[in-house]
Amino acid sequence: MAAKDNDLGIRGWVYAGRYSLQRYAYTLQRITGLGIILYLLIHLYVTAQKNAGEAAWAGAMDAVRPLHIGEYFLFLAIIIHACNGFRLVWAEFGLGLGHPIKNVYPYQTCLDRNRVFFYAILAVVFVLAVVGTADFFNLIRVL
Amino acid sequence: MKESRLWFWHLISGLALILLLGIHTVIQHFDSILTWLGFIPQAAWQSDGHLVGSLNFQHAVLPRMQSVSMTAVYLLLVVFGLFHGLYGLRSMICELKFSAKAKQVVGVVILIIGIAAAVYGVYTVLAGHLNPPLGG
Amino acid sequence: MCSDPNKVIDVTKAVQDVILRIYRWDSSGTWGEDGRLVDYKVPVPSGMTILDALIWIKANLDHTLSWRAACRMGVCGSCGMFIHGKPLLACQTQVLKLHADVIEIRPLPNYPIVKDLVTDQSRMIDAHTRLRPYIIRTGTPPEAIAGEFHQTEEELVRYLQFSYCLKCGLCMSACPTVASLQEFPGPQPLGQALRYVYDTRDEGFAERLKEIDNKFGIFRCHFAGACSEACPKGIDPAFAIQLLKKEIVKRAIMGCRVPASAGLMPLQQDNAVKAPNVPAPPAFTVEQKK
């Protein structure tokens, strides 16, 4: 009997149902990671123009100046990706998730045991975002 | 290399990048915050036309590129950053729906891009270290 | 929970009418090529589960509606469906506890649809089989094992929660990697691989590693954790997979020594040396004939 394909596909990365914040932290990790690697490849080229003399450097800076606001989003992407990534490195090495238990209803999962760490990471992201926003938009004046 | 080893280095490079990028971001863009925290003196133009107390790229690149430790940080940044980012990109592409053979080709392409970018990046850092740009 | 344990709830009296919006599809195109959602209004008494509601619909409104179910008490894993935005067991989900006037019910995502709410689970079963879900004793054929294995309480608890898997497949529906990568084994097979790796009686880590240490294997899991949220039995497959990654790092990358597997208990003899920490058997309650 013919069966109908029912895979969510790439849509399943973005939204697959009513799951918790940690599930969607995965989506954000992917999006920010993609943004950062694309930036890195361009950044290597642009920064190398510093070695090519003043004219080349000025030209490179002129070319990227319209994208300056992108640097702000890049900064946000980096802090989200780095802080959540730090949590993921611990978790994927099997640390910070507790120990196997005789799981009795209502069931506890490693996500419950990881939640405090997750919220601490969110707090760090928030603080860094505030500080970075203040710096980027010159809310802290130095010169 | 076996997938487990690639993945292991992906995580280790991620941890290293948190540290290295932290150093890089702070030095490149947070001189105002460092001043506010008291780690560097308030930036001021001197009478002879140069700026003190700022770590801004345009004004401090000469001493920074000369230092061996900063060069080492940049070299590690290039290598770890490219490996971590391109392995992540390759793993995202591997999880899409198309043939396994095409995924193998994409993997090779990413490897070539990575090696080329790493060579270019290492060359840039070493060129900056050995022949610093004149006049900042 | 009931505030008054003496209160009698009349389960035959409908408390509310709820619309169940159910996905219908069959291979002969009755509901269109892509299928469609059909509304069924069900009078819901207190305590009615989604499974009870489906049975009511089949009996009273539409006898062509199809789904899988067996035990109706949450132990067989047959009735997994995508209910109101989450993969749930229909027999374990009370309609009124969803607090919705319209409840959308779809077949479990990431499995091909056979008809209506019935899906083809062979992807999960094949991946599960490939990862050898049984005790592997290298070098000793099963028929040569003439006794019990020794296992302490601590060694048992280490894998016990992972052994309660129903193979319901809800975790596979929740996983973002299963959604897009066909070759990925999935949380259920990988979780069960850990159940055997952590079992001290098993010696099959190297064999299973070949199946999971590859481009489409365990490392395509990124700890989204939705599988553990979806699991109705507290298996916590996300936890199992991260522990399995830790084992791979310890054994395959760092070269840590694999702990010795469980030995056989000595066969019961009158003058046999007792294994440590094993209590003596209780006295016979029936007089023994000599």
Coordinates of C-alpha atoms in Angstrom, one line a residue:
Chain A
M1 CA 0.0 0.0 0.0
A2 CA 1.4 3.4 -0.9
A3 CA 2.3 5.5 2.1
K4 CA 2.4 9.3 2.2
D5 CA 5.6 11.0 3.1
N6 CA 5.2 12.8 6.4
D7 CA 8.7 14.1 7.3
L8 CA 8.8 17.7 8.6
G9 CA 12.1 18.3 6.8
I10 CA 13.9 21.5 7.5
R11 CA 10.7 23.0 8.9
G12 CA 11.3 20.6 11.7
W13 CA 14.4 22.5 12.7
V14 CA 12.4 25.7 13.2
Y15 CA 9.1 24.6 14.6
A16 CA 7.9 21.1 15.3
G17 CA 5.4 21.5 18.1
R18 CA 4.8 22.9 21.6
Y19 CA 8.2 22.2 23.1
S20 CA 10.2 24.2 25.7
L21 CA 12.7 27.0 25.3
Q22 CA 15.7 24.6 25.3
R23 CA 14.4 23.0 22.1
Y24 CA 14.3 26.3 20.4
A25 CA 17.7 27.3 21.7
Y26 CA 18.8 24.6 19.2
T27 CA 17.2 26.6 16.3
L28 CA 18.8 29.8 17.5
Q29 CA 22.2 28.1 17.8
R30 CA 22.0 27.0 14.1
I31 CA 20.9 30.4 12.8
T32 CA 23.6 32.3 14.7
G33 CA 26.2 29.7 13.8
L34 CA 25.4 30.1 10.1
G35 CA 25.6 33.9 10.4
I36 CA 28.9 33.8 12.2
I37 CA 30.7 31.5 9.7
L38 CA 29.5 33.5 6.7
Y39 CA 30.8 36.7 8.4
L40 CA 34.1 35.0 9.3
L41 CA 34.9 34.2 5.7
I42 CA 34.2 37.8 4.6
H43 CA 36.0 39.2 7.7
L44 CA 39.2 37.3 6.8
Y45 CA 39.3 38.9 3.4
V46 CA 38.4 42.4 4.6
T47 CA 41.0 42.4 7.5
A48 CA 43.7 41.2 5.1
Q49 CA 43.4 44.4 3.2
K50 CA 45.2 46.1 6.2
N51 CA 48.3 44.4 4.9
A52 CA 47.7 45.7 1.4
G53 CA 48.3 49.3 2.2
E54 CA 46.2 52.4 3.3
A55 CA 44.3 52.7 0.0
A56 CA 43.2 49.1 0.0
W57 CA 42.1 49.3 3.7
A58 CA 40.2 52.6 3.1
G59 CA 38.5 50.9 0.1
A60 CA 37.5 47.9 2.1
M61 CA 36.2 50.0 5.0
D62 CA 34.1 52.1 2.5
A63 CA 32.7 48.9 1.0
V64 CA 31.5 47.6 4.4
R65 CA 30.4 50.8 6.0
P66 CA 26.8 50.5 4.9
L67 CA 26.7 47.1 6.7
H68 CA 27.9 48.6 10.0
I69 CA 24.5 47.8 11.8
G70 CA 25.2 44.1 10.8
E71 CA 28.1 44.2 13.2
Y72 CA 25.6 44.7 16.1
F73 CA 23.6 41.7 15.1
L74 CA 26.8 39.8 14.7
F75 CA 27.8 40.7 18.2
L76 CA 24.4 39.4 19.5
A77 CA 24.8 36.3 17.4
I78 CA 28.2 35.6 18.9
I79 CA 27.2 36.0 22.5
I80 CA 24.1 33.8 22.0
H81 CA 26.0 31.2 20.2
A82 CA 29.0 31.2 22.6
C83 CA 27.0 31.2 25.8
N84 CA 24.5 28.5 24.6
G85 CA 27.5 26.6 23.1
F86 CA 29.2 26.6 26.4
R87 CA 26.1 24.9 27.9
L88 CA 26.0 22.5 25.0
V89 CA 29.7 21.5 25.3
W90 CA 29.0 20.5 29.0
A91 CA 25.9 18.6 28.1
E92 CA 27.3 16.8 25.1
F93 CA 30.2 15.5 27.2
G94 CA 27.5 14.2 29.5
L95 CA 28.2 16.6 32.3
G96 CA 25.7 18.8 34.2
L97 CA 22.8 16.5 33.4
G98 CA 22.7 14.5 36.6
H99 CA 22.8 10.7 37.0
P100 CA 20.5 7.9 35.8
I101 CA 17.7 7.4 38.4
K102 CA 14.8 5.1 39.1
N103 CA 12.5 7.5 37.2
V104 CA 9.0 7.5 38.8
Y105 CA 6.0 9.4 37.6
P106 CA 5.9 12.5 37.4
Y107 CA 9.1 11.9 35.4
Q108 CA 12.1 14.1 35.7
T109 CA 14.4 14.6 32.6
C110 CA 17.9 15.9 32.2
L111 CA 16.3 19.1 30.8
D112 CA 14.9 19.8 34.2
R113 CA 18.3 19.3 35.8
N114 CA 19.9 21.5 33.1
R115 CA 17.3 24.3 33.5
V116 CA 19.2 26.3 36.1
F117 CA 22.3 26.3 33.9
F118 CA 20.2 27.3 31.0
Y119 CA 18.6 30.2 32.8
A120 CA 22.0 31.3 34.1
I121 CA 23.3 31.3 30.5
L122 CA 20.2 33.4 29.4
A123 CA 21.1 35.9 32.2
V124 CA 24.7 36.2 31.0
V125 CA 23.5 36.7 27.4
F126 CA 21.2 39.5 28.6
V127 CA 23.9 41.3 30.6
L128 CA 26.4 41.0 27.7
A129 CA 23.7 42.2 25.3
V130 CA 23.0 45.3 27.4
V131 CA 26.7 46.1 27.8
G132 CA 27.4 45.6 24.1
T133 CA 24.3 47.6 23.0
A134 CA 25.5 50.5 25.2
D135 CA 28.9 50.3 23.7
F136 CA 27.8 49.9 20.0
F137 CA 25.4 52.8 20.1
N138 CA 27.8 55.0 22.0
L139 CA 25.7 55.2 25.1
I140 CA 28.9 55.1 27.1
R141 CA 30.9 58.1 25.8
V142 CA 34.6 58.1 26.0
L143 CA 36.0 60.4 23.3
Chain B
M1 CA 39.3 11.2 10.3
K2 CA 36.6 9.4 12.3
E3 CA 33.5 11.4 13.0
S4 CA 33.9 11.1 16.7
R5 CA 37.3 12.8 16.6
L6 CA 36.1 15.6 14.3
W7 CA 33.2 16.2 16.7
F8 CA 35.5 16.1 19.7
W9 CA 37.7 18.8 18.2
H10 CA 34.6 20.8 17.2
L11 CA 33.6 21.0 20.9
I12 CA 37.2 21.7 22.1
S13 CA 37.6 24.4 19.5
G14 CA 34.3 25.9 20.6
L15 CA 35.6 26.2 24.1
A16 CA 38.9 27.7 22.9
L17 CA 37.0 30.1 20.7
I18 CA 35.0 31.4 23.7
L19 CA 38.3 32.4 25.3
L20 CA 40.0 33.6 22.1
L21 CA 37.0 35.5 20.7
G22 CA 36.5 37.1 24.1
I23 CA 40.1 38.4 24.0
H24 CA 39.7 39.5 20.4
T25 CA 36.3 41.3 20.9
V26 CA 37.4 43.0 24.1
I27 CA 40.6 44.4 22.6
Q28 CA 39.1 45.4 19.3
H29 CA 35.9 47.0 20.4
F30 CA 35.6 47.5 24.1
D31 CA 38.2 50.1 24.8
S32 CA 35.5 52.3 26.2
I33 CA 34.4 49.7 28.7
L34 CA 38.0 48.9 29.7
T35 CA 38.4 52.6 30.4
W36 CA 35.3 52.7 32.4
L37 CA 36.5 49.6 34.4
G38 CA 39.8 51.4 35.0
F39 CA 42.1 49.0 33.1
I40 CA 43.3 51.6 30.7
P41 CA 43.6 55.3 31.1
Q42 CA 41.1 57.7 29.6
A43 CA 41.7 58.2 25.9
A44 CA 43.1 61.6 25.0
W45 CA 44.9 63.1 22.0
Q46 CA 48.4 64.2 22.8
S47 CA 49.9 67.5 21.6
D48 CA 52.2 65.6 19.2
G49 CA 49.1 64.1 17.5
H50 CA 49.0 60.6 18.8
L51 CA 46.3 59.0 21.0
V52 CA 47.0 57.5 24.4
G53 CA 44.8 55.3 26.5
S54 CA 42.9 53.7 23.6
L55 CA 43.2 50.2 22.2
N56 CA 41.4 51.2 19.1
F57 CA 42.6 49.2 16.1
Q58 CA 43.7 52.2 14.0
H59 CA 45.9 53.5 16.7
A60 CA 47.5 50.4 18.4
V61 CA 47.9 47.9 15.6
L62 CA 51.7 48.4 15.4
P63 CA 52.6 47.2 19.0
R64 CA 49.8 44.6 18.9
M65 CA 50.9 42.9 15.7
Q66 CA 54.5 42.9 16.9
S67 CA 53.7 41.0 20.0
V68 CA 54.2 37.2 19.7
S69 CA 51.3 36.4 22.1
M70 CA 48.8 38.4 20.1
T71 CA 50.0 36.8 16.9
A72 CA 49.6 33.4 18.5
V73 CA 46.0 34.3 19.5
Y74 CA 45.2 35.3 16.0
L75 CA 46.7 32.2 14.5
L76 CA 44.7 30.0 16.9
L77 CA 41.6 32.1 16.1
V78 CA 42.0 31.6 12.4
V79 CA 42.5 27.8 12.7
F80 CA 39.9 27.1 15.4
G81 CA 37.4 29.5 14.1
L82 CA 37.5 28.1 10.6
F83 CA 37.4 24.5 11.8
H84 CA 34.5 25.0 14.2
G85 CA 32.5 27.1 11.8
L86 CA 33.0 24.9 8.8
Y87 CA 32.4 21.7 10.6
G88 CA 29.1 23.2 11.9
L89 CA 28.2 24.2 8.4
R90 CA 29.1 20.8 7.0
S91 CA 27.0 19.1 9.7
M92 CA 24.0 21.4 8.9
I93 CA 24.3 20.5 5.2
C94 CA 24.7 16.8 6.0
E95 CA 21.3 16.9 7.7
L96 CA 19.5 18.1 4.7
K97 CA 17.5 16.0 2.3
F98 CA 19.6 15.1 -0.7
S99 CA 21.7 12.2 -1.9
A100 CA 24.6 10.9 0.3
K101 CA 27.0 11.2 -2.7
A102 CA 26.2 14.9 -3.2
K103 CA 26.8 15.4 0.6
Q104 CA 30.2 13.8 0.2
V105 CA 31.0 16.2 -2.6
V106 CA 29.8 19.2 -0.5
G107 CA 32.0 17.9 2.4
V108 CA 35.1 17.9 0.1
V109 CA 34.2 21.4 -1.2
I110 CA 34.0 22.7 2.4
L111 CA 37.3 21.1 3.2
I112 CA 38.9 22.8 0.3
I113 CA 37.4 26.2 1.2
G114 CA 38.6 25.7 4.8
I115 CA 42.1 24.9 3.9
A116 CA 42.3 27.8 1.4
A117 CA 40.8 30.2 4.0
A118 CA 43.2 28.9 6.7
V119 CA 46.2 29.3 4.5
Y120 CA 45.0 32.8 3.5
G121 CA 44.3 33.7 7.2
V122 CA 47.6 32.4 8.5
Y123 CA 49.5 34.2 5.8
T124 CA 47.7 37.5 6.7
V125 CA 48.5 37.1 10.4
L126 CA 52.2 36.3 9.8
A127 CA 52.6 39.0 7.2
G128 CA 51.2 41.5 9.7
H129 CA 53.5 40.2 12.3
L130 CA 56.7 40.1 10.2
N131 CA 56.0 43.2 8.1
P132 CA 53.7 45.5 10.1
P133 CA 51.8 48.0 7.9
L134 CA 53.6 51.4 8.0
G135 CA 51.9 54.3 9.7
G136 CA 49.3 52.2 11.4
Chain C
M1 CA -6.0 15.8 41.2
C2 CA -9.4 15.5 42.8
S3 CA -9.8 17.7 45.7
D4 CA -12.5 15.6 47.3
P5 CA -11.7 11.8 47.1
N6 CA -15.3 10.9 48.0
K7 CA -16.8 12.9 45.1
V8 CA -18.3 10.6 42.4
I9 CA -17.8 11.8 38.9
D10 CA -20.5 10.7 36.4
V11 CA -18.4 9.6 33.5
T12 CA -21.5 9.0 31.3
K13 CA -22.6 12.7 31.5
A14 CA -21.0 15.0 28.9
V15 CA -19.4 18.0 30.5
Q16 CA -18.4 19.8 27.3
D17 CA -18.6 19.4 23.5
V18 CA -15.2 19.4 22.0
I19 CA -14.3 19.4 18.3
L20 CA -11.6 16.9 17.3
R21 CA -10.1 18.1 14.1
I22 CA -8.6 14.9 12.7
Y23 CA -6.3 14.5 9.7
R24 CA -7.7 12.1 7.1
W25 CA -5.8 10.5 4.2
D26 CA -5.9 7.3 2.3
S27 CA -4.0 5.9 -0.7
S28 CA -7.1 5.9 -2.9
G29 CA -7.5 9.6 -2.6
T30 CA -10.8 9.8 -0.8
W31 CA -9.7 12.9 1.1
G32 CA -7.6 14.4 -1.6
E33 CA -4.0 14.0 -2.6
D34 CA -2.7 15.7 0.5
G35 CA -5.5 14.6 2.8
R36 CA -7.4 17.1 4.9
L37 CA -8.6 17.9 8.4
V38 CA -12.1 16.9 9.3
D39 CA -14.1 18.2 12.3
Y40 CA -15.9 15.8 14.6
K41 CA -17.9 17.1 17.5
V42 CA -17.6 14.9 20.5
P43 CA -19.6 15.2 23.8
V44 CA -16.9 14.7 26.4
P45 CA -17.6 13.4 29.9
S46 CA -15.0 13.9 32.7
G47 CA -12.1 11.5 32.3
M48 CA -12.6 10.8 28.6
T49 CA -9.2 10.2 26.8
I50 CA -8.4 11.0 23.2
L51 CA -8.6 7.3 22.5
D52 CA -12.0 7.0 24.0
A53 CA -13.1 10.0 21.9
L54 CA -11.7 8.3 18.7
I55 CA -13.7 5.1 19.6
W56 CA -16.8 7.2 20.1
I57 CA -16.3 8.9 16.7
K58 CA -15.9 5.5 15.0
A59 CA -19.0 4.1 16.7
N60 CA -21.2 7.1 16.2
L61 CA -20.0 9.5 13.5
D62 CA -17.5 7.9 11.0
H63 CA -16.7 4.2 11.0
T64 CA -13.9 4.8 8.4
L65 CA -11.6 6.5 10.8
S66 CA -8.4 4.5 11.4
W67 CA -5.8 4.6 14.2
R68 CA -3.6 2.1 16.1
A69 CA -4.3 1.2 19.8
A70 CA -4.1 -1.9 21.9
C71 CA -3.6 -1.8 25.7
R72 CA -5.4 1.6 26.3
M73 CA -3.4 2.0 29.4
G74 CA 0.0 3.4 28.4
V75 CA 2.2 0.3 28.2
C76 CA 2.1 -0.9 24.6
G77 CA 3.1 2.3 22.8
S78 CA 0.7 1.8 19.9
C79 CA -1.5 4.9 20.1
G80 CA 1.1 7.6 19.5
M81 CA -0.4 10.7 17.7
F82 CA 0.4 14.4 17.3
I83 CA -2.3 15.9 19.5
H84 CA -2.7 19.6 20.0
G85 CA 0.8 20.4 19.0
K86 CA 2.7 17.6 20.9
P87 CA 3.3 13.9 20.2
L88 CA 1.3 12.1 22.9
L89 CA -0.2 8.7 23.6
A90 CA -3.9 9.0 22.9
C91 CA -4.8 6.7 25.8
Q92 CA -2.9 8.7 28.3
T93 CA -4.3 12.1 27.2
Q94 CA -7.5 13.3 28.7
V95 CA -9.5 15.6 26.4
L96 CA -10.6 18.1 29.0
K97 CA -7.0 18.4 30.4
L98 CA -6.0 20.0 27.1
H99 CA -8.2 22.9 27.9
A100 CA -9.2 23.5 24.2
D101 CA -12.5 23.7 22.3
V102 CA -10.8 22.5 19.1
I103 CA -8.1 19.8 19.3
E104 CA -6.1 19.0 16.2
I105 CA -5.0 15.4 15.8
R106 CA -2.5 14.4 13.2
P107 CA -0.5 11.3 12.6
L108 CA 3.0 11.3 14.2
P109 CA 5.4 13.4 12.1
N110 CA 8.5 11.9 10.5
Y111 CA 6.8 8.5 9.7
P112 CA 5.1 7.8 6.4
I113 CA 1.3 7.8 6.7
V114 CA -0.5 4.5 5.9
K115 CA -4.0 5.8 6.5
D116 CA -5.5 8.6 8.7
L117 CA -3.6 8.4 12.0
V118 CA -1.8 5.1 11.2
T119 CA 1.9 5.5 10.4
D120 CA 4.6 3.2 9.2
Q121 CA 7.0 2.7 12.1
S122 CA 9.5 0.6 10.2
R123 CA 12.1 3.4 10.2
M124 CA 12.4 3.3 13.9
I125 CA 12.2 -0.5 14.2
D126 CA 14.9 -1.0 11.5
A127 CA 17.2 1.5 13.1
H128 CA 16.6 -0.1 16.5
T129 CA 17.4 -3.6 15.0
R130 CA 20.5 -2.3 13.4
L131 CA 21.9 -1.1 16.8
R132 CA 21.6 -4.7 18.2
P133 CA 19.1 -4.3 21.1
Y134 CA 20.2 -7.4 22.9
I135 CA 23.0 -8.5 25.3
I136 CA 26.1 -9.3 23.3
R137 CA 28.6 -11.5 25.0
T138 CA 31.7 -11.7 22.7
G139 CA 33.2 -15.2 22.6
T140 CA 30.5 -17.0 24.5
P141 CA 27.5 -18.3 22.6
P142 CA 24.2 -17.8 24.4
E143 CA 23.6 -21.5 24.8
A144 CA 26.9 -21.9 26.7
I145 CA 25.8 -19.4 29.4
A146 CA 24.6 -21.7 32.2
G147 CA 23.8 -19.4 35.0
E148 CA 22.8 -15.9 36.1
F149 CA 25.0 -12.8 35.8
H150 CA 26.0 -10.9 38.8
Q151 CA 24.7 -7.3 38.9
T152 CA 24.5 -5.0 41.9
E153 CA 21.7 -2.6 42.6
E154 CA 23.9 0.4 41.5
E155 CA 24.8 -1.3 38.2
L156 CA 21.1 -1.9 37.6
V157 CA 20.0 1.7 38.4
R158 CA 22.6 2.9 35.9
Y159 CA 20.5 1.6 33.0
L160 CA 17.1 0.8 34.5
Q161 CA 15.3 4.0 33.4
F162 CA 16.3 3.5 29.8
S163 CA 15.0 0.0 29.8
Y164 CA 11.3 1.0 30.0
C165 CA 11.1 2.0 26.3
L166 CA 7.7 1.2 24.7
K167 CA 8.9 1.8 21.2
C168 CA 6.0 4.2 20.9
G169 CA 8.0 6.5 18.6
L170 CA 7.0 9.8 20.0
C171 CA 10.7 10.8 20.5
M172 CA 11.4 10.3 16.8
S173 CA 8.6 12.7 15.9
A174 CA 10.0 15.3 18.3
C175 CA 13.6 15.1 17.0
P176 CA 14.7 17.9 14.5
T177 CA 17.4 15.7 13.0
V178 CA 15.0 12.8 12.3
A179 CA 12.8 15.4 10.6
S180 CA 15.4 16.1 7.9
L181 CA 18.0 13.3 7.9
Q182 CA 16.7 9.9 6.8
E183 CA 19.9 8.0 7.8
F184 CA 19.9 9.3 11.4
P185 CA 19.0 6.4 13.7
G186 CA 17.0 8.6 16.0
P187 CA 16.6 9.0 19.8
Q188 CA 14.9 5.7 20.4
P189 CA 17.6 3.4 18.8
L190 CA 20.4 5.5 20.3
G191 CA 18.9 5.6 23.7
Q192 CA 18.5 1.8 23.6
A193 CA 22.1 1.4 22.4
L194 CA 23.1 3.2 25.7
R195 CA 20.7 0.9 27.6
Y196 CA 22.9 -2.0 26.5
V197 CA 26.3 -0.3 26.7
Y198 CA 25.5 0.6 30.3
D199 CA 24.3 -2.9 31.1
T200 CA 27.3 -4.6 32.7
R201 CA 26.3 -7.9 31.1
D202 CA 26.9 -6.6 27.7
E203 CA 30.2 -6.6 25.8
G204 CA 29.1 -5.2 22.4
F205 CA 30.2 -1.6 22.6
A206 CA 32.7 -1.9 19.7
E207 CA 30.1 -3.6 17.4
R208 CA 27.5 -0.9 18.1
L209 CA 30.1 1.9 17.7
K210 CA 30.6 1.0 14.1
E211 CA 26.9 1.8 13.4
I212 CA 26.8 5.1 15.3
D213 CA 30.3 6.7 14.8
N214 CA 29.8 7.9 11.3
K215 CA 28.7 11.0 9.4
F216 CA 25.0 10.3 9.9
G217 CA 25.2 8.7 13.4
I218 CA 25.1 9.9 17.0
F219 CA 27.0 13.2 16.3
R220 CA 24.1 14.6 14.3
C221 CA 22.3 14.9 17.7
H222 CA 22.7 18.5 19.0
F223 CA 20.8 18.2 22.3
A224 CA 17.6 19.9 21.3
G225 CA 16.0 17.8 24.1
A226 CA 12.6 17.6 22.5
C227 CA 12.7 13.7 22.6
S228 CA 12.9 13.7 26.4
E229 CA 10.0 16.1 26.6
A230 CA 7.9 13.9 24.4
C231 CA 8.8 10.6 26.0
P232 CA 5.7 9.3 28.0
K233 CA 7.7 6.9 30.1
G234 CA 10.5 9.0 31.5
I235 CA 13.2 7.2 29.4
D236 CA 14.9 10.6 28.8
P237 CA 16.5 9.6 25.5
A238 CA 18.3 13.0 25.2
F239 CA 20.1 12.1 28.5
A240 CA 20.9 8.6 27.2
I241 CA 22.4 10.0 24.0
Q242 CA 24.7 12.5 25.8
L243 CA 25.8 9.8 28.1
L244 CA 26.6 7.6 25.1
K245 CA 28.7 10.5 23.6
K246 CA 30.5 10.6 26.9
E247 CA 31.2 6.9 26.7
I248 CA 32.5 7.3 23.1
V249 CA 34.8 10.1 24.3
K250 CA 36.1 8.0 27.2
R251 CA 36.5 4.7 25.4
A252 CA 37.2 5.6 21.8
I253 CA 39.0 8.9 22.0
M254 CA 40.7 8.9 25.4
G255 CA 41.3 5.2 25.4
C256 CA 40.0 4.6 28.9
R257 CA 39.9 1.0 29.9
V258 CA 36.5 -0.6 29.5
P259 CA 35.3 -2.0 32.8
A260 CA 35.1 -5.8 33.1
S261 CA 31.7 -7.1 32.2
A262 CA 29.5 -8.9 34.7
G263 CA 30.6 -12.4 35.6
L264 CA 28.4 -15.4 36.1
M265 CA 27.1 -16.2 39.5
P266 CA 28.2 -19.6 40.7
L267 CA 25.6 -22.4 40.3
Q268 CA 23.7 -23.0 43.4
Q269 CA 25.3 -25.8 45.4
D270 CA 25.0 -26.6 49.1
N271 CA 28.6 -25.8 49.8
A272 CA 28.9 -23.1 47.1
V273 CA 30.9 -19.9 47.9
K274 CA 28.4 -17.0 48.0
A275 CA 29.0 -14.0 45.8
P276 CA 29.6 -10.9 47.8
N277 CA 26.7 -8.7 48.9
V278 CA 24.1 -11.4 47.9
P279 CA 21.8 -12.1 50.7
A280 CA 21.1 -15.7 51.7
P281 CA 18.0 -17.3 50.2
P282 CA 15.0 -17.4 52.6
A283 CA 14.1 -20.6 54.4
F284 CA 11.9 -23.1 52.6
T285 CA 8.2 -22.7 53.6
V286 CA 7.4 -26.2 52.4
E287 CA 8.9 -29.3 54.0
Q288 CA 11.5 -30.7 51.6
K289 CA 11.5 -34.3 50.8
K290 CA 15.0 -35.7 51.1

